[in-house]
Short mmCIF file of C-alpha atoms and ligand atoms in Angstrom, two decimals:
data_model
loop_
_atom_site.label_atom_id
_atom_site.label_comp_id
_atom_site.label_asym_id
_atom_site.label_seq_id
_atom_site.Cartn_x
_atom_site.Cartn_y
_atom_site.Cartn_z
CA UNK A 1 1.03 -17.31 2.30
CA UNK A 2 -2.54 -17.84 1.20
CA UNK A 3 -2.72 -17.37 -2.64
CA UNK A 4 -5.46 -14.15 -2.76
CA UNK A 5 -6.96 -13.21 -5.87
CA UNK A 6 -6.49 -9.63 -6.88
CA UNK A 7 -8.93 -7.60 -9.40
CA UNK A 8 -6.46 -5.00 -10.49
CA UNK A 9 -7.21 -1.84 -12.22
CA UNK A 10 -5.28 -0.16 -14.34
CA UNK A 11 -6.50 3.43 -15.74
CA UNK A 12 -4.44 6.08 -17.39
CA UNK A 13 -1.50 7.42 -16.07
CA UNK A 14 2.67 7.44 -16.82
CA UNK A 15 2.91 5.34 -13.91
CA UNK A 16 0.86 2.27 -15.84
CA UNK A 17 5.07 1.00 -17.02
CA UNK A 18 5.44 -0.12 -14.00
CA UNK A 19 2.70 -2.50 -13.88
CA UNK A 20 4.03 -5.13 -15.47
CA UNK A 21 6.44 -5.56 -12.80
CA UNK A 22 3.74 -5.25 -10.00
CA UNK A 23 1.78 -8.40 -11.84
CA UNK A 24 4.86 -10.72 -11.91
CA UNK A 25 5.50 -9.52 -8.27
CA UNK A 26 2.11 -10.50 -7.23
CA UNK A 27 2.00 -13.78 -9.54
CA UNK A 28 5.79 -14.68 -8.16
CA UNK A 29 3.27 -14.52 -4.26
CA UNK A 30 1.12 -16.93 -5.89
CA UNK A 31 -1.44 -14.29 -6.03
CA UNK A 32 -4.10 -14.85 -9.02
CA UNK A 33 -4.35 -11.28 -10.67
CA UNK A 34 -7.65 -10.40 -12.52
CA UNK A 35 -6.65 -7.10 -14.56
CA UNK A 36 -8.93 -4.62 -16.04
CA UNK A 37 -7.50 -1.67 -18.06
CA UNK A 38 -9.20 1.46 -18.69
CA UNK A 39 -8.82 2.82 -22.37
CA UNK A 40 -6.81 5.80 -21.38
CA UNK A 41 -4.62 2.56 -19.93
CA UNK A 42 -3.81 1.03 -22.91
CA UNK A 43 -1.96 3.58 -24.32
CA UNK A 44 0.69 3.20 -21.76
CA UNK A 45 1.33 -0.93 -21.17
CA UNK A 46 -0.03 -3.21 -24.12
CA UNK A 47 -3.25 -5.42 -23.22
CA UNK A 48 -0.64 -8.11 -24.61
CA UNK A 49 1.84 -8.22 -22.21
CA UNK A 50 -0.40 -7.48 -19.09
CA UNK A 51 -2.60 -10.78 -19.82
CA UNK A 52 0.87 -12.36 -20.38
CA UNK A 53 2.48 -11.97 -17.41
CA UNK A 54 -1.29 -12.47 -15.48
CA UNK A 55 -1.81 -15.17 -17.36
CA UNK A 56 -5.60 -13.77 -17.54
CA UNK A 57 -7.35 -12.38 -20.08
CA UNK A 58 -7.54 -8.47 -19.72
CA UNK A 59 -11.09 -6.62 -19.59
CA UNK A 60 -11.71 -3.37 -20.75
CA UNK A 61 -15.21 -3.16 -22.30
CA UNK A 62 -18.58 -4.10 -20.67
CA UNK A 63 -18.91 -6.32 -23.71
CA UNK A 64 -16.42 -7.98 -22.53
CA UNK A 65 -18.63 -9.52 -20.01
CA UNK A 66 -21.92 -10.29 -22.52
CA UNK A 67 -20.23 -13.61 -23.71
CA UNK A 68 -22.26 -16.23 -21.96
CA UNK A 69 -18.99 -18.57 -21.41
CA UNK A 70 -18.04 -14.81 -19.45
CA UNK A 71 -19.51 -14.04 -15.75
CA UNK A 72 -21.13 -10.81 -15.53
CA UNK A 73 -19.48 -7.45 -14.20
CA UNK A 74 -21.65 -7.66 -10.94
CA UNK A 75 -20.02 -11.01 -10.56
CA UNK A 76 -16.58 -10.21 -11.71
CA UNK A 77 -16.73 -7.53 -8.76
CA UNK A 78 -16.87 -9.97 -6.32
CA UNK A 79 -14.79 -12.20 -7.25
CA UNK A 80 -11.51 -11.54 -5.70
CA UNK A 81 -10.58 -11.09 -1.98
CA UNK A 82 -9.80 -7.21 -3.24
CA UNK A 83 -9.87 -4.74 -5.88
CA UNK A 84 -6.58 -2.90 -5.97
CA UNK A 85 -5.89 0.46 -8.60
CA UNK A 86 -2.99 1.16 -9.81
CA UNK A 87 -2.41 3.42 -10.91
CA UNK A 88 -5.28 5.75 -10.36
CA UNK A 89 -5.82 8.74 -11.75
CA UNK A 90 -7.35 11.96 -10.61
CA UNK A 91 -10.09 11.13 -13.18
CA UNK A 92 -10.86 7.69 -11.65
CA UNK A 93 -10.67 8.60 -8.02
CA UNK A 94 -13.29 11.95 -8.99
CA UNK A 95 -15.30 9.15 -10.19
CA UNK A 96 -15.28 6.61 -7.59
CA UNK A 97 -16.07 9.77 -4.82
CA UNK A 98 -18.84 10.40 -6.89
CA UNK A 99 -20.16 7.00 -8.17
CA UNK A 100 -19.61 7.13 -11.67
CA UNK A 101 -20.22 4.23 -13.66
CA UNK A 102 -19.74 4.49 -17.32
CA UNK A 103 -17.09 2.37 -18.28
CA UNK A 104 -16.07 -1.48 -16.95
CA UNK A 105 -13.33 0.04 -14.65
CA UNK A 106 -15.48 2.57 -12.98
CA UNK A 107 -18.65 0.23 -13.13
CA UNK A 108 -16.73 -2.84 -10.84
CA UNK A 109 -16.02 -0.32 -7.90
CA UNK A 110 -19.18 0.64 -8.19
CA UNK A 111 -20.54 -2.91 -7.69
CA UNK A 112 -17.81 -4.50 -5.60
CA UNK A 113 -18.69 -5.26 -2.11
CA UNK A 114 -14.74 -6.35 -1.32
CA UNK A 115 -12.21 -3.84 0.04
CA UNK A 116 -9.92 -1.25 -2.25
CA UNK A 117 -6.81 -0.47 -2.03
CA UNK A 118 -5.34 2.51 -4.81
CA UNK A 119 -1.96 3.82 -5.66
CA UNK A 120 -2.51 7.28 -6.76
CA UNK A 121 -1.02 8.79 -9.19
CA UNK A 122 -1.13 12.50 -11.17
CA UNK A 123 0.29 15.74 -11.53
CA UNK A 124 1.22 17.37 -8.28
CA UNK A 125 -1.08 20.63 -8.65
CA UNK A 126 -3.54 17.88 -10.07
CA UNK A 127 -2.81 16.25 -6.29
CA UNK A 128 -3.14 19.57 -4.65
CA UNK A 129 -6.30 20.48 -6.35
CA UNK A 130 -8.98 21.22 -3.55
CA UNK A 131 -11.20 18.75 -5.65
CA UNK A 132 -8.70 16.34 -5.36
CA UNK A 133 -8.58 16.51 -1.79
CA UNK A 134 -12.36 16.50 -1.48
CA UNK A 135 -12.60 13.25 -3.56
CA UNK A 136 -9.76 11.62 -1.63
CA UNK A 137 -11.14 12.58 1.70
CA UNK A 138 -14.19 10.86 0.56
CA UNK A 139 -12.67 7.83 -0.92
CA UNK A 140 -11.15 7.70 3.07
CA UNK A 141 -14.35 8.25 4.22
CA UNK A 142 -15.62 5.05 2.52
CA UNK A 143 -12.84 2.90 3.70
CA UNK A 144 -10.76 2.60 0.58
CA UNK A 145 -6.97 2.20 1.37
CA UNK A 146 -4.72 5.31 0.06
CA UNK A 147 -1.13 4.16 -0.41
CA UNK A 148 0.73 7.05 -1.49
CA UNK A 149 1.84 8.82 -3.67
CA UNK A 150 5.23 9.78 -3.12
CA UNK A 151 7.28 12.72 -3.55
CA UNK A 152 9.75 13.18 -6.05
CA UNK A 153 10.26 14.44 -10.15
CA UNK A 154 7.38 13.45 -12.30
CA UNK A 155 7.20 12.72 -16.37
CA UNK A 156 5.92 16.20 -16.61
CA UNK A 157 9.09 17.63 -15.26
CA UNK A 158 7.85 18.81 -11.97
CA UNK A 159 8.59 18.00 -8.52
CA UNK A 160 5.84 16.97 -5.40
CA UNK A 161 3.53 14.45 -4.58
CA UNK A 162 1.79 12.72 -6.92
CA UNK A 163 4.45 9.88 -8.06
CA UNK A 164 2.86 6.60 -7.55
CA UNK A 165 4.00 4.26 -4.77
CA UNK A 166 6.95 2.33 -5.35
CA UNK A 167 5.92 -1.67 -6.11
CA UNK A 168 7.20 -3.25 -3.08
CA UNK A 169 5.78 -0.32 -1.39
CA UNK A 170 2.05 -1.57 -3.03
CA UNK A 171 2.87 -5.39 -2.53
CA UNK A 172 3.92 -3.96 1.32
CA UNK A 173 -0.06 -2.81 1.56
CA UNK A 174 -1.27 -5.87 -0.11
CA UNK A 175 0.41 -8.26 2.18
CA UNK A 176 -0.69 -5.86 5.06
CA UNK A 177 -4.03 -6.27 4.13
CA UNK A 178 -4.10 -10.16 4.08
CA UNK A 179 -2.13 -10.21 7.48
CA UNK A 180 -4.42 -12.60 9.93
CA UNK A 181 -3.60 -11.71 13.82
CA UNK A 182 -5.63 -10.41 16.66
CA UNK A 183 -5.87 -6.97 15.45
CA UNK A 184 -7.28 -8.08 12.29
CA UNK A 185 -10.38 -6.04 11.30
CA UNK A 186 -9.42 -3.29 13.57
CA UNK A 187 -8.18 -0.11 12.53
CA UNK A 188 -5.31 2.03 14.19
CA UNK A 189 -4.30 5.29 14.22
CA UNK A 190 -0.28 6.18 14.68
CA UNK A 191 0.86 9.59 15.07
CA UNK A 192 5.01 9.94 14.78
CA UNK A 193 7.50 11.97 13.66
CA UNK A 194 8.84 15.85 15.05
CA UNK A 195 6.51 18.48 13.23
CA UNK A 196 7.74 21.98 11.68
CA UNK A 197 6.61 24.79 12.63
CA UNK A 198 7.27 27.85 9.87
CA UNK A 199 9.37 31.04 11.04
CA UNK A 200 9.53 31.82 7.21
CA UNK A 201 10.29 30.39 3.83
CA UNK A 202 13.46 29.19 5.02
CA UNK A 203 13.45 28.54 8.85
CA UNK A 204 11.34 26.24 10.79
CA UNK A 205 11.15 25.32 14.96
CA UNK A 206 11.87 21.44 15.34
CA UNK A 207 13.05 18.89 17.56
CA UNK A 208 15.03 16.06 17.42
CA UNK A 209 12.96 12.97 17.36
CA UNK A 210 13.40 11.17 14.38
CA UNK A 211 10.00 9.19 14.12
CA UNK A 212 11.79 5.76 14.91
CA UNK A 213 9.61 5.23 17.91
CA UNK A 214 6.23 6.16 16.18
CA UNK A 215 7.35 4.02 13.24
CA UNK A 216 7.79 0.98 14.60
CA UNK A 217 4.82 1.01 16.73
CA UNK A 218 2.89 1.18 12.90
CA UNK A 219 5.00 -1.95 12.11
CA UNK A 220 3.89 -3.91 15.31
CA UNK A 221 0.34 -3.24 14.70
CA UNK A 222 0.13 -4.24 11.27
CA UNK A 223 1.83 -7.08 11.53
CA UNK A 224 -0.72 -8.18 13.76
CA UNK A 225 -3.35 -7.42 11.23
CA UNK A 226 -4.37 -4.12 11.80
CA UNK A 227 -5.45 -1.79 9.60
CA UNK A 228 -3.10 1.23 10.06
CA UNK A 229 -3.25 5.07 9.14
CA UNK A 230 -0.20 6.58 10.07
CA UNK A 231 0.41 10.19 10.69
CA UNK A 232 3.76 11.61 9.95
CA UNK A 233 5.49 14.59 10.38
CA UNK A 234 8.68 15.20 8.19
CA UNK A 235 10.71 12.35 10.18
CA UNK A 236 14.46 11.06 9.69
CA UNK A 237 13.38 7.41 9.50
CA UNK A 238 11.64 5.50 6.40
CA UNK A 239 7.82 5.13 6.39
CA UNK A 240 6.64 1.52 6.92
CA UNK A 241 5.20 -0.17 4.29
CA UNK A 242 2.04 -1.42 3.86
CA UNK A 243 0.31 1.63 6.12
CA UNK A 244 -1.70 4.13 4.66
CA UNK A 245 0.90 7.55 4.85
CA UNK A 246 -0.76 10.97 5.80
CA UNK A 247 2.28 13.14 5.19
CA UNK A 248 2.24 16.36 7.15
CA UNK A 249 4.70 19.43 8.49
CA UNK A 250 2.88 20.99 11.51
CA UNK A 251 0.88 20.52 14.37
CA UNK A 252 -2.24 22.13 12.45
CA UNK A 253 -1.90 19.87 9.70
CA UNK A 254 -1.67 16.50 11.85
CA UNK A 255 -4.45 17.18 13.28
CA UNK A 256 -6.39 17.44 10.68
CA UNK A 257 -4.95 14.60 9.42
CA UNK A 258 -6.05 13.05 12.77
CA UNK A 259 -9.08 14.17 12.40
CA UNK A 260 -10.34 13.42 8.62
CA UNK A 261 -9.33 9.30 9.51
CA UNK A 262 -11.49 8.83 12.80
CA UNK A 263 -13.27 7.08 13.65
CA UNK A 264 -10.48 4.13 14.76
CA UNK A 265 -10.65 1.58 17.10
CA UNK A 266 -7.00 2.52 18.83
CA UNK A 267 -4.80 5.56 18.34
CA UNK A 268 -1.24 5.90 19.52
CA UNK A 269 -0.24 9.47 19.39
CA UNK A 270 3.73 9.17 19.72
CA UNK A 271 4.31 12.42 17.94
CA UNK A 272 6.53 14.81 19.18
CA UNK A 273 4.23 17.64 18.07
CA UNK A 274 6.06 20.99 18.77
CA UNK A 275 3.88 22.86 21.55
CA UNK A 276 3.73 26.26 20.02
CA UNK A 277 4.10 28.01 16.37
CA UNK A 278 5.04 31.19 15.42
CA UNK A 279 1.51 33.54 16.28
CA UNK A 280 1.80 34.39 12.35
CA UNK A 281 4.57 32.78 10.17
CA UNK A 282 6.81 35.34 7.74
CA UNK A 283 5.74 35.55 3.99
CA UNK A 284 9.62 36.35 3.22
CA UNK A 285 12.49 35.81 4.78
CA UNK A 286 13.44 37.59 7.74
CA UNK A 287 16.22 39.74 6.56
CA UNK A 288 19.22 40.69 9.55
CA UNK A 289 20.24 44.23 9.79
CA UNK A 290 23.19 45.68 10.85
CA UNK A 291 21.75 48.35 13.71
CA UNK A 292 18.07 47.01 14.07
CA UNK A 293 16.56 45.09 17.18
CA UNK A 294 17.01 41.08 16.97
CA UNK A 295 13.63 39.49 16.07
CA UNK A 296 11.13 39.32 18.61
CA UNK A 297 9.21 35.88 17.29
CA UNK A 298 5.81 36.01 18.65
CA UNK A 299 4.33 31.91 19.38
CA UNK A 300 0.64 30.68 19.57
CA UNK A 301 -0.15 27.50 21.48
CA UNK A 302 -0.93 24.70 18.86
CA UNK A 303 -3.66 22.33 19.61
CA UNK A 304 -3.09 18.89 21.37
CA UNK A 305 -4.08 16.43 18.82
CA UNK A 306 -3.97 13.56 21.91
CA UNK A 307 -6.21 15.65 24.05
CA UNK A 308 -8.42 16.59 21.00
CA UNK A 309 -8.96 12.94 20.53
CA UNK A 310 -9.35 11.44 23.86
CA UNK A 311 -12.01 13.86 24.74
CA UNK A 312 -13.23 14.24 20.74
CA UNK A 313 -16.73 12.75 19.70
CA UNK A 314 -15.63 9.64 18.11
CA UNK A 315 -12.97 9.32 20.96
CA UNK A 316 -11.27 5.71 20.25
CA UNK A 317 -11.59 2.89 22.26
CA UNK A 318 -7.86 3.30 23.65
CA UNK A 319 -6.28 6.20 23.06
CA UNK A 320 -2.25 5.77 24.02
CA UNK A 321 -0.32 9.10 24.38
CA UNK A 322 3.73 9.24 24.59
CA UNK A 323 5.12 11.26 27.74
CA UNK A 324 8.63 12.99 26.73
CA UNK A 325 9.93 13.98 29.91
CA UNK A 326 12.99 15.28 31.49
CA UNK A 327 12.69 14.86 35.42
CA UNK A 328 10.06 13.78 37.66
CA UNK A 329 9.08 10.93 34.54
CA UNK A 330 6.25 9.08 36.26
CA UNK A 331 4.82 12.06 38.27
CA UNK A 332 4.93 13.95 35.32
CA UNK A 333 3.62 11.34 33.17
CA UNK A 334 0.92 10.50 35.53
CA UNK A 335 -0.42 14.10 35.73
CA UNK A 336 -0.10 14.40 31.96
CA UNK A 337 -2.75 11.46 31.23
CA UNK A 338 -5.23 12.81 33.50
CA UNK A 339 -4.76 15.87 31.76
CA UNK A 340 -4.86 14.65 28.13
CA UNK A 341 -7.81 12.26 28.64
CA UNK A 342 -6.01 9.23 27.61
CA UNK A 343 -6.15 5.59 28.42
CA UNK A 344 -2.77 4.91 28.87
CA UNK A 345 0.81 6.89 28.39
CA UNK A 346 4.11 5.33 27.65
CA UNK A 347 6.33 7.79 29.82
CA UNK A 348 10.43 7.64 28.65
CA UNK A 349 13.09 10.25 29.68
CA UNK A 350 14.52 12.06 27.36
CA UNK A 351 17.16 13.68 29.05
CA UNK A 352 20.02 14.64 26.39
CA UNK A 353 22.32 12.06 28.41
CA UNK A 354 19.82 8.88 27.61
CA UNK A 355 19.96 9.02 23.82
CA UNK A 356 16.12 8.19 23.61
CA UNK A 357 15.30 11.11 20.97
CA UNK A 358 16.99 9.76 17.76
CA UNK A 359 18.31 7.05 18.76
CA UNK A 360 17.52 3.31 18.77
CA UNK A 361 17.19 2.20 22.38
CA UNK A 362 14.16 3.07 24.76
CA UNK A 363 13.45 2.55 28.17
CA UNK A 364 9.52 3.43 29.06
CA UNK A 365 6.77 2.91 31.75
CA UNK A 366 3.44 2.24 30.92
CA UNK A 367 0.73 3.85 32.73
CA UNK A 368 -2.46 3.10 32.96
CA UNK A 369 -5.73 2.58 35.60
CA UNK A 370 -3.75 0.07 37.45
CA UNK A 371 -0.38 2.29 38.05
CA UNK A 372 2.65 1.99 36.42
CA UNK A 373 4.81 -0.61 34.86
CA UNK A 374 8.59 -0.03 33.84
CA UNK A 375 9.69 -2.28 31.18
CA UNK A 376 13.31 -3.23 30.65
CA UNK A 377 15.52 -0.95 28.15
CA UNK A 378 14.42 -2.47 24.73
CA UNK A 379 15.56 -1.65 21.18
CA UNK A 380 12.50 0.71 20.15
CA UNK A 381 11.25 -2.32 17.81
CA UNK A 382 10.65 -4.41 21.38
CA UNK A 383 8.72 -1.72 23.13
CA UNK A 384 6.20 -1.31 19.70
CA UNK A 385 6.10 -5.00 19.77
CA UNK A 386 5.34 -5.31 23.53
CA UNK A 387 2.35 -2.59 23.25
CA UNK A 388 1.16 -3.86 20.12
CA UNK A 389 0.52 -7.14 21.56
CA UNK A 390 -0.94 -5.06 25.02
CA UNK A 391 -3.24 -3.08 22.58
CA UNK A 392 -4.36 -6.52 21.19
CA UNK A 393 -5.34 -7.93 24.37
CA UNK A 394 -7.11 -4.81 25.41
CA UNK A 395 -8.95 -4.78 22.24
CA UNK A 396 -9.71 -8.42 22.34
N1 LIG B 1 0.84 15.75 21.93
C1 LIG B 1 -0.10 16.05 20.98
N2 LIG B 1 -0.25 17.33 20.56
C2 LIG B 1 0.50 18.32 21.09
C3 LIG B 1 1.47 18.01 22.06
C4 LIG B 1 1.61 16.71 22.46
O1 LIG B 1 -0.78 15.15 20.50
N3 LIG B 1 0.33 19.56 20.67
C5 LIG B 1 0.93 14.36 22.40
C6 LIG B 1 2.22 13.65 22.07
O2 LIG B 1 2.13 12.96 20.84
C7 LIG B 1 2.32 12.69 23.25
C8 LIG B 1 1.68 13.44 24.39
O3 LIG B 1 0.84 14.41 23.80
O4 LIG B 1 1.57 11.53 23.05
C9 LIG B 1 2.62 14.14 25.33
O5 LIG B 1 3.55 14.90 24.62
P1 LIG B 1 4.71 15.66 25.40
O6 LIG B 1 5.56 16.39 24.44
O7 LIG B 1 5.34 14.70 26.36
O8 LIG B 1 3.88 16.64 26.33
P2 LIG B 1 3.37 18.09 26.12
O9 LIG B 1 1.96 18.07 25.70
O10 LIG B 1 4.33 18.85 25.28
O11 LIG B 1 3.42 18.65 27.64
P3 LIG B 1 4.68 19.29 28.43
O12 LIG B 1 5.07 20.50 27.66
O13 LIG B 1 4.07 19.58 29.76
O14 LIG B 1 5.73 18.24 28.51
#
């Protein structure tokens, strides 16, 4: 690996502990780690032991930059391959959406013409905030890298998302970004998971694909550089790492997920996004009675995120949608990308008796212009890999 220099900010949050063990992660990588700590920052993790382990001196202060043996902010800026915060708060991100510049931290992503990656981190109402959204769609918008955060108990006690990504899960996105393969400098868009569509409080309609698919398709494609934004719904199988995570539950959600990361050179939609939700979705629980009629649930048709995007304005380059299919696979398949608008579709039978939907083995046919091309039954990691590499040569 390529030793990469890192700028890393740290501002204010709980989550600050664990840097120390993210510096000796990157340093044990041979990275070279600049750090920069925010006031707020130092009353979490001591300046001391952060220029210890980075074996850097840390800057805080402006002034820290006036000595003439120092280089200059605008300098400092550009001097590593990327800026990476961690963690950031919902204080720094409102900043960076709106260009605020009045301390060192906030001043160097101001000036920095490298790429940023940041590890959220806050409160999960602080997460939730509208604002909060606003400034992170923004942040998006201006191609810096969201890992996380994560769901789980914060210091405060409660429970969401807002804890920062795990370490490895940050060194997974660094790595990621310094990947070099043919997809490097593109940018791809992975839909996967089942989605969840609300009866009530307590019930949901599903289906049984556990996102394994989807998941390693994300894999393929960033390991061959490629900048990836994956879209998942509430799967069985583990994220990968070093992807930026959109989280979602339902069809609605995804696809404004979709949606709020285009434009992208390639998007593979292998989602199995539930076709309909209930028409409007019970504030309490539906309670049984003893004498009363069963309930009549009452569906709307949900939108088709792969048919939004291959006929969309900022339609990718290739757009790749999934056929699930029971009988009549390739006919099916073959009138389903006309329909949708897509490029090509991987078609795969899901009959009950194949074991495709949750399980680990796939057997698919690729259609495209030319007609259609059955590969051999694969583990699901082969098929990702084979249309990762296909996506690279058609993006070449
Ligand atoms: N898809 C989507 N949004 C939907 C439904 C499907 O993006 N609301 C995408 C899937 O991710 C997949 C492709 O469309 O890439 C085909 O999905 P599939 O479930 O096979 O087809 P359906 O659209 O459900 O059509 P049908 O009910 O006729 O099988």
């Amino acid at each position: 690996m390529d030793a990469k220099t890192i700028i890393l900010i740290i501002s204010g949050g709980i989550a600050a502990v664990k840097i120390p063990e993210l510096i000796r992660r990157l340093r044990d990588q041979g990275r070279s780690v600049i750090p920069v700590m925010t006031k707020a920052a130092h009353e979490f993790v001591t300046p001391l032991s952060v220029s210890a382990l980075a074996e850097h001196r840390v800057y805080t202060d402006l002034f820290d930059l006036t000595d003439e043996a120092e280089m200059g902010h605008i300098e400092l800026s550009r001097s590593a391959d990327i800026v990476l915060v961690a963690p950031g708060t919902a204080n720094l991100v409102a900043k960076m959406a709106h260009g605020f510049a009045d301390d060192l931290a906030s001043t160097l992503l101001l000036a920095t013409d490298t790429p940023v990656i940041i590890a959220p981190s806050m409160n999960v109402r602080m997460w939730e905030h509208p604002t909060t959204c606003r400034n992170l769609a923004q942040l998006r918008a201006d191609g810096v890298r969201v890992i996380g955060p994560n769901k789980g108990v914060m210091a405060c006690g409660e429970f969401g998302y807002g804890r920062m990504a795990e370490v490895t899960e940050i060194l997974g996105a660094v790595d990621g970004f310094f990947k070099v393969g043919p997809l490097q400098g593109k940018h791809a868009l992975v839909t996967s998971g089942p989605t969840h569509e609300p009866i009530d409080p307590v019930r949901y309609i599903a289906n049984r694909s556990s996102g394994a698919q989807g998941t390693a398709i994300a894999a393929a494609l960033r390991d061959l550089g490629a900048r990836v934004s994956f879209v998942t719904g509430p799967a069985d199988v583990a994220s990968p790492s070093g992807v930026e995570i959109h989280r979602v539950q339902t069809a609605v959600e995804m696809l404004q997920a979709v949606r709020s990361i285009l434009p992208v050179d390639v998007a593979v939609c292998a989602a199995a996004v539930a076709d309909w939700r209930m028409a409007s979705a019970h504030d309490q629980k539906m309670k049984k009675t003893t004498s009363g009629p069963l309930p009549n649930l009452e569906f709307a048709e949900n939108p088709d995120i792969l048919a939004d995007l291959s006929k969309g304005v900022h339609r990718p380059r290739l757009v790749v949608g999934f056929a699930a299919e029971t009988e009549y696979v390739i006919k099916n398949a073959t009138a389903k990308r006309l329909r949708k608008g897509c490029d090509w579709i991987v078609a795969n039978d899901v009959s009950s008796d194949t074991g495709v939907m949750g399980g680990q083995k796939n057997t698919v046919t690729l259609i495209d212009d030319n007609g259609a091309e059955a590969w051999d039954e694969m583990p699901k990691e082969g098929v990702a890999k084979r249309l990762a590499l296909r996506i690279a040569q058609d993006l070449k």
